[in-house]
């Protein structure tokens, strides 16, 4: 059962990650990224793994001690519970990064690899995103500055450009 729950944690997160990386800007992706619902099943997996060993978990987190934490992760379900917690947290952070990237108009070709890195090595991905975010904010806050290169920042639509021509069907 522990192995199944361990695997299930990432399986539950994978569809949301796929949307964030491969379908940016799709209205359903934006809705999913703004919702806490994708995290809930992963937290339930965490609870299923952590609750049976709650006294040991509480001891490990009440007064953080490496030996107590190692003892908890050695329990059946202990390491899997920590894994589910990491998966839920990473997804939560990934959804925030996606929303911030969209708000700051950071190009999806840059955000995709950053999000992928965040799945694999979350602290490094988050640190990289924070640097990109700071750069994007500096450039968006400056008056009269040149926009960031198109790879980093999507071009703003020209408000003076004519609307795109709509296709009209002609009768036979």
Coordinates of N, CA and C in Angstrom, one line a residue:
X1 N 0.8 -1.2 0.0 CA 0.0 0.0 0.0 C 0.9 1.3 0.0
X2 N 1.9 1.3 0.8 CA 2.8 2.4 0.8 C 3.4 2.7 -0.5
X3 N 3.9 1.7 -1.2 CA 4.4 1.9 -2.6 C 3.4 2.5 -3.5
X4 N 2.2 2.1 -3.4 CA 1.1 2.6 -4.3 C 0.9 4.1 -4.0
X5 N 0.8 4.4 -2.7 CA 0.5 5.8 -2.3 C 1.7 6.7 -2.7
X6 N 2.9 6.1 -2.5 CA 4.1 6.9 -2.9 C 4.0 7.3 -4.4
X7 N 3.7 6.3 -5.3 CA 3.6 6.5 -6.7 C 2.4 7.4 -7.0
X8 N 1.3 7.2 -6.3 CA 0.1 8.0 -6.6 C 0.3 9.5 -6.4
X9 N 1.2 9.9 -5.4 CA 1.4 11.3 -5.2 C 1.8 12.0 -6.4
X10 N 2.8 11.5 -7.2 CA 3.2 12.2 -8.4 C 2.2 12.0 -9.5
X11 N 1.6 10.9 -9.6 CA 0.6 10.6 -10.7 C -0.5 11.7 -10.5
X12 N -0.9 12.0 -9.3 CA -1.9 13.0 -9.1 C -1.5 14.4 -9.5
X13 N -0.2 14.7 -9.4 CA 0.3 16.0 -9.7 C 0.6 16.2 -11.2
X14 N 1.0 15.1 -11.8 CA 1.5 15.2 -13.2 C 0.6 15.9 -14.2
X15 N -0.8 15.7 -14.2 CA -1.6 16.4 -15.2 C -1.5 17.9 -15.0
X16 N -1.5 18.4 -13.8 CA -1.4 19.8 -13.6 C -0.1 20.4 -14.1
X17 N 1.0 19.7 -13.8 CA 2.3 20.1 -14.3 C 2.3 20.1 -15.8
X18 N 1.7 19.1 -16.4 CA 1.7 19.0 -17.9 C 0.9 20.2 -18.4
X19 N -0.2 20.6 -17.8 CA -0.9 21.8 -18.3 C 0.0 23.1 -18.1
X20 N 0.6 23.2 -17.0 CA 1.4 24.4 -16.7 C 2.5 24.6 -17.7
X21 N 3.1 23.4 -18.1 CA 4.3 23.5 -19.0 C 3.9 23.5 -20.5
X22 N 3.0 22.6 -20.8 CA 2.7 22.4 -22.3 C 1.5 23.1 -22.8
X23 N 0.6 23.7 -21.9 CA -0.6 24.4 -22.4 C -0.7 25.8 -21.7
X24 N 0.3 26.6 -21.7 CA 0.2 27.9 -21.0 C -0.7 28.8 -21.8
X25 N -1.5 29.5 -21.1 CA -2.5 30.4 -21.7 C -3.8 29.8 -22.1
X26 N -3.9 28.5 -22.1 CA -5.2 27.8 -22.3 C -6.1 28.2 -21.2
X27 N -7.3 28.5 -21.4 CA -8.2 29.0 -20.3 C -8.3 28.0 -19.2
X28 N -8.3 26.7 -19.5 CA -8.4 25.6 -18.5 C -7.1 25.6 -17.7
X29 N -6.0 25.8 -18.3 CA -4.7 25.8 -17.6 C -4.8 27.0 -16.6
X30 N -5.2 28.1 -17.0 CA -5.3 29.3 -16.1 C -6.2 29.0 -14.9
X31 N -7.3 28.3 -15.2 CA -8.3 28.0 -14.1 C -7.6 27.0 -13.1
X32 N -7.0 26.0 -13.7 CA -6.4 25.0 -12.8 C -5.3 25.6 -12.0
X33 N -4.5 26.5 -12.6 CA -3.4 27.1 -11.9 C -3.9 28.0 -10.8
X34 N -5.1 28.5 -10.9 CA -5.6 29.4 -9.9 C -6.4 28.7 -8.8
X35 N -6.5 27.4 -8.9 CA -7.3 26.6 -8.0 C -6.4 25.8 -7.0
X36 N -6.9 25.6 -5.8 CA -6.1 24.8 -4.8 C -6.5 23.3 -5.0
X37 N -7.5 23.0 -5.8 CA -8.1 21.7 -5.9 C -7.0 20.6 -6.4
X38 N -6.1 21.0 -7.3 CA -5.1 19.9 -7.7 C -4.2 19.5 -6.5
X39 N -4.1 20.2 -5.5 CA -3.2 19.9 -4.4 C -4.0 19.0 -3.4
X40 N -5.3 19.1 -3.3 CA -6.1 18.4 -2.3 C -5.9 16.9 -2.3
X41 N -6.0 16.2 -3.5 CA -5.8 14.8 -3.4 C -4.4 14.3 -3.0
X42 N -3.4 15.2 -3.3 CA -2.0 14.8 -2.9 C -1.9 15.0 -1.4
X43 N -2.5 16.0 -0.8 CA -2.5 16.2 0.6 C -3.2 15.0 1.3
X44 N -4.3 14.5 0.7 CA -5.0 13.3 1.2 C -4.1 12.1 1.2
X45 N -3.3 12.0 0.2 CA -2.3 10.9 0.1 C -1.3 11.1 1.3
X46 N -0.8 12.3 1.5 CA 0.1 12.6 2.6 C -0.6 12.2 3.9
X47 N -1.8 12.5 4.1 CA -2.5 12.2 5.4 C -2.6 10.7 5.6
X48 N -2.9 10.0 4.5 CA -3.1 8.6 4.6 C -1.7 7.9 5.0
X49 N -0.6 8.5 4.6 CA 0.7 8.0 4.9 C 1.2 8.5 6.3
X50 N 0.9 9.7 6.6 CA 1.4 10.3 7.9 C 0.6 10.0 9.1
X51 N -0.7 9.9 9.0 CA -1.5 9.7 10.2 C -1.2 8.4 10.9
X52 N -1.0 7.2 10.3 CA -0.6 6.0 11.0 C 0.6 6.2 11.9
X53 N 1.5 7.1 11.5 CA 2.8 7.3 12.2 C 2.8 8.7 12.8
X54 N 1.6 9.2 13.2 CA 1.6 10.6 13.7 C 2.4 10.8 14.9
X55 N 2.4 10.0 15.9 CA 3.2 10.2 17.1 C 4.7 10.4 16.7
X56 N 5.2 9.6 15.8 CA 6.6 9.7 15.4 C 6.8 11.0 14.6
X57 N 5.8 11.3 13.7 CA 5.9 12.5 12.9 C 5.9 13.8 13.9
X58 N 5.0 13.7 14.8 CA 4.9 14.9 15.7 C 6.2 15.1 16.5
X59 N 6.8 14.0 16.9 CA 8.1 14.0 17.6 C 9.2 14.6 16.7
X60 N 9.2 14.3 15.5 CA 10.2 14.7 14.5 C 10.0 16.2 14.2
X61 N 8.8 16.7 14.2 CA 8.6 18.1 13.8 C 8.4 19.1 15.0
X62 N 8.1 18.5 16.2 CA 7.8 19.3 17.4 C 9.1 20.0 17.8
X63 N 10.2 19.3 17.9 CA 11.5 19.9 18.2 C 12.4 19.3 17.1
X64 N 12.6 19.9 16.0 CA 13.4 19.3 14.9 C 14.7 18.8 15.4
X65 N 14.9 17.5 15.1 CA 16.2 16.9 15.5 C 16.4 15.9 14.4
X66 N 17.7 15.9 13.9 CA 18.0 15.0 12.7 C 17.7 13.5 13.0
X67 N 18.1 13.1 14.2 CA 17.9 11.7 14.5 C 16.4 11.3 14.5
X68 N 15.5 12.2 15.1 CA 14.1 11.9 15.1 C 13.5 11.9 13.7
X69 N 14.0 12.9 12.9 CA 13.5 12.9 11.5 C 14.0 11.7 10.7
X70 N 15.2 11.2 10.9 CA 15.7 10.0 10.3 C 14.8 8.8 10.8
X71 N 14.5 8.8 12.0 CA 13.7 7.7 12.6 C 12.3 7.7 11.9
X72 N 11.7 8.9 11.7 CA 10.4 8.9 11.0 C 10.5 8.5 9.6
X73 N 11.5 8.9 8.9 CA 11.6 8.5 7.5 C 11.9 7.0 7.3
X74 N 12.5 6.4 8.4 CA 12.7 4.9 8.3 C 11.5 4.1 8.5
X75 N 10.4 4.7 9.1 CA 9.2 4.0 9.3 C 8.5 3.7 8.0
X76 N 7.7 2.6 8.0 CA 6.9 2.3 6.8 C 5.9 3.4 6.6
X77 N 6.1 4.1 5.5 CA 5.2 5.2 5.1 C 5.9 6.6 5.5
X78 N 6.9 6.6 6.3 CA 7.5 7.8 6.7 C 8.1 8.6 5.5
X79 N 9.0 8.0 4.8 CA 9.6 8.6 3.6 C 8.6 8.9 2.6
X80 N 7.6 8.0 2.4 CA 6.6 8.2 1.4 C 5.7 9.4 1.8
X81 N 5.4 9.6 3.1 CA 4.7 10.8 3.5 C 5.4 12.1 3.2
X82 N 6.7 12.1 3.5 CA 7.5 13.3 3.2 C 7.5 13.5 1.7
X83 N 7.6 12.5 0.9 CA 7.6 12.6 -0.6 C 6.3 13.2 -1.0
X84 N 5.1 12.8 -0.5 CA 3.8 13.3 -0.8 C 3.8 14.8 -0.4
X85 N 4.3 15.1 0.7 CA 4.3 16.5 1.2 C 5.2 17.4 0.2
X86 N 6.3 16.9 -0.2 CA 7.2 17.6 -1.2 C 6.4 17.8 -2.5
X87 N 5.8 16.7 -3.0 CA 5.0 16.8 -4.2 C 3.9 17.9 -4.1
X88 N 3.2 17.9 -3.1 CA 2.1 18.9 -2.9 C 2.7 20.3 -2.8
X89 N 3.8 20.5 -2.1 CA 4.4 21.8 -2.0 C 4.9 22.3 -3.3
X90 N 5.6 21.4 -4.0 CA 6.2 21.7 -5.3 C 5.1 22.2 -6.3
X91 N 4.0 21.5 -6.3 CA 2.9 21.8 -7.2 C 2.3 23.2 -6.8
X92 N 2.1 23.4 -5.5 CA 1.6 24.7 -5.0 C 2.6 25.8 -5.5
X93 N 3.9 25.6 -5.3 CA 4.8 26.7 -5.8 C 4.8 26.8 -7.3
X94 N 4.7 25.6 -8.0 CA 4.6 25.7 -9.4 C 3.4 26.5 -10.0
X95 N 2.3 26.3 -9.3 CA 1.1 27.0 -9.7 C 1.3 28.5 -9.5
X96 N 1.9 28.9 -8.4 CA 2.2 30.3 -8.1 C 3.2 30.8 -9.2
X97 N 4.2 30.1 -9.5 CA 5.2 30.5 -10.5 C 4.5 30.7 -11.8
X98 N 3.7 29.8 -12.2 CA 2.9 29.9 -13.5 C 2.1 31.2 -13.5
X99 N 1.3 31.5 -12.4 CA 0.5 32.7 -12.4 C 1.3 33.9 -12.4
X100 N 2.4 33.9 -11.6 CA 3.3 35.1 -11.7 C 3.9 35.3 -13.0
X101 N 4.3 34.2 -13.7 CA 4.9 34.3 -15.0 C 3.9 34.9 -16.0
X102 N 2.6 34.5 -15.9 CA 1.6 35.0 -16.8 C 1.4 36.5 -16.5
X103 N 1.3 36.8 -15.2 CA 1.1 38.2 -14.8 C 2.2 39.1 -15.3
X104 N 3.4 38.7 -15.3 CA 4.5 39.5 -15.7 C 4.8 39.2 -17.2
X105 N 4.0 38.4 -17.8 CA 4.2 38.1 -19.3 C 5.5 37.5 -19.6
X106 N 6.1 36.6 -18.7 CA 7.3 35.9 -19.0 C 7.0 34.9 -20.0
X107 N 7.8 34.8 -21.1 CA 7.5 33.9 -22.2 C 7.4 32.5 -21.8
X108 N 6.4 31.7 -22.3 CA 6.3 30.3 -22.0 C 7.5 29.5 -22.3
X109 N 8.2 29.9 -23.3 CA 9.4 29.1 -23.7 C 10.5 29.2 -22.6
X110 N 10.4 30.2 -21.8 CA 11.3 30.3 -20.7 C 10.7 29.7 -19.4
X111 N 9.4 29.9 -19.2 CA 8.8 29.3 -18.1 C 8.7 27.8 -18.1
X112 N 8.5 27.2 -19.2 CA 8.4 25.7 -19.3 C 9.6 25.0 -18.7
X113 N 10.9 25.3 -19.1 CA 12.0 24.7 -18.5 C 12.2 25.0 -17.0
X114 N 11.8 26.3 -16.6 CA 11.9 26.6 -15.2 C 11.0 25.8 -14.4
X115 N 9.8 25.6 -14.9 CA 8.8 24.7 -14.2 C 9.3 23.3 -14.2
X116 N 9.8 22.8 -15.3 CA 10.4 21.4 -15.3 C 11.5 21.3 -14.2
X117 N 12.4 22.3 -14.2 CA 13.4 22.2 -13.2 C 12.8 22.2 -11.8
X118 N 11.7 22.9 -11.6 CA 11.1 23.0 -10.3 C 10.4 21.7 -9.9
X119 N 10.0 20.9 -10.9 CA 9.5 19.5 -10.5 C 10.7 18.7 -10.0
X120 N 11.8 18.8 -10.7 CA 12.9 17.9 -10.3 C 13.8 18.4 -9.2
X121 N 14.1 19.7 -9.1 CA 14.9 20.2 -8.1 C 14.3 21.6 -7.7
X122 N 13.2 21.5 -6.9 CA 12.4 22.6 -6.6 C 13.2 23.8 -6.1
X123 N 14.1 23.7 -5.1 CA 14.8 24.9 -4.6 C 15.5 25.7 -5.7
X124 N 16.2 24.9 -6.6 CA 16.9 25.6 -7.7 C 16.0 26.2 -8.7
X125 N 14.9 25.5 -9.0 CA 13.9 26.1 -10.0 C 13.3 27.4 -9.4
X126 N 12.9 27.3 -8.1 CA 12.3 28.5 -7.5 C 13.3 29.7 -7.5
X127 N 14.6 29.4 -7.1 CA 15.6 30.5 -7.1 C 15.8 31.1 -8.5
X128 N 15.8 30.2 -9.5 CA 15.9 30.7 -10.9 C 14.7 31.6 -11.3
X129 N 13.5 31.1 -10.9 CA 12.3 31.8 -11.2 C 12.3 33.2 -10.5
X130 N 12.8 33.2 -9.3 CA 12.8 34.5 -8.5 C 13.7 35.5 -9.2
X131 N 14.8 35.0 -9.8 CA 15.8 35.9 -10.5 C 15.1 36.4 -11.7
X132 N 14.5 35.5 -12.5 CA 13.8 35.9 -13.7 C 12.6 36.9 -13.4
X133 N 11.9 36.6 -12.4 CA 10.8 37.5 -11.9 C 11.3 38.8 -11.5
X134 N 12.4 38.9 -10.8 CA 13.0 40.2 -10.4 C 13.4 41.0 -11.7
X135 N 14.0 40.3 -12.6 CA 14.4 41.0 -13.9 C 13.1 41.5 -14.6
X136 N 12.1 40.7 -14.7 CA 10.9 41.1 -15.4 C 10.2 42.2 -14.7
X137 N 10.2 42.2 -13.4 CA 9.6 43.3 -12.6 C 10.3 44.6 -12.8
X138 N 11.7 44.6 -12.8 CA 12.5 45.8 -13.0 C 12.2 46.4 -14.4
X139 N 12.1 45.5 -15.4 CA 11.9 46.0 -16.7 C 10.4 46.5 -16.9
X140 N 9.5 45.9 -16.2 CA 8.1 46.4 -16.4 C 7.8 47.6 -15.6
X141 N 8.6 47.9 -14.5 CA 8.4 49.1 -13.7 C 9.1 50.3 -14.3
X142 N 10.1 50.1 -15.1 CA 10.8 51.3 -15.7 C 10.0 52.0 -16.7
X143 N 10.0 53.3 -16.7 CA 9.3 54.0 -17.7 C 10.3 54.3 -18.9
X144 N 9.8 54.0 -20.1 CA 10.6 54.3 -21.3 C 11.7 53.3 -21.6
X145 N 11.8 52.2 -20.9 CA 12.9 51.2 -21.1 C 12.5 50.3 -22.3
X146 N 13.5 49.8 -22.9 CA 13.2 48.8 -24.0 C 12.7 47.5 -23.3
X147 N 11.8 46.9 -24.0 CA 11.2 45.6 -23.5 C 12.3 44.5 -23.4
X148 N 12.1 43.6 -22.6 CA 13.0 42.5 -22.5 C 13.0 41.7 -23.8
X149 N 14.1 41.0 -24.1 CA 14.0 40.2 -25.3 C 12.8 39.3 -25.4
X150 N 12.3 39.0 -26.6 CA 11.1 38.2 -26.7 C 11.1 36.9 -26.0
X151 N 12.3 36.3 -25.9 CA 12.3 35.0 -25.2 C 12.0 35.1 -23.7
X152 N 12.3 36.3 -23.1 CA 12.0 36.4 -21.7 C 10.6 37.1 -21.5
X153 N 10.3 38.0 -22.4 CA 9.0 38.7 -22.2 C 8.2 38.7 -23.5
X154 N 7.0 38.2 -23.5 CA 6.2 38.2 -24.7 C 5.9 39.7 -25.1
X155 N 5.8 40.0 -26.3 CA 5.5 41.3 -26.8 C 4.1 41.7 -26.4
X156 N 4.0 43.0 -26.0 CA 2.6 43.5 -25.7 C 1.9 43.7 -27.0
X157 N 0.6 43.4 -27.1 CA -0.2 43.7 -28.3 C -0.2 45.2 -28.5
X158 N -0.1 45.6 -29.8 CA -0.1 47.0 -30.2 C -1.6 47.5 -30.1
X159 N -1.8 48.5 -29.2 CA -3.2 48.9 -29.1 C -3.7 49.7 -30.3
X160 N -2.8 50.1 -31.2 CA -3.2 50.8 -32.4 C -3.3 50.0 -33.6
X161 N -3.0 48.7 -33.5 CA -3.0 47.8 -34.6 C -4.5 47.4 -34.9
X162 N -4.8 47.3 -36.1 CA -6.2 46.9 -36.4 C -6.5 45.5 -35.9
X163 N -7.7 45.2 -35.6 CA -8.1 43.8 -35.1 C -7.8 42.8 -36.2
X164 N -7.5 41.6 -35.8 CA -7.3 40.6 -36.9 C -8.5 40.4 -37.7
X165 N -8.3 40.2 -39.0 CA -9.4 40.0 -39.9 C -10.1 38.6 -39.6
X166 N -11.4 38.7 -39.6 CA -12.2 37.5 -39.3 C -12.5 36.8 -40.7
X167 N -12.4 35.5 -40.7 CA -12.7 34.7 -41.9 C -14.2 34.8 -42.1
X168 N -14.6 35.2 -43.3 CA -16.0 35.2 -43.6 C -16.3 34.1 -44.7
X169 N -17.4 33.4 -44.4 CA -17.7 32.3 -45.4 C -18.6 32.9 -46.4
X170 N -18.4 32.5 -47.6 CA -19.2 33.0 -48.7 C -20.2 32.0 -49.1
X171 N -21.4 32.4 -49.5 CA -22.4 31.4 -49.9 C -22.1 30.9 -51.3
X172 N -22.6 29.7 -51.6 CA -22.4 29.2 -52.9 C -23.3 29.6 -53.9

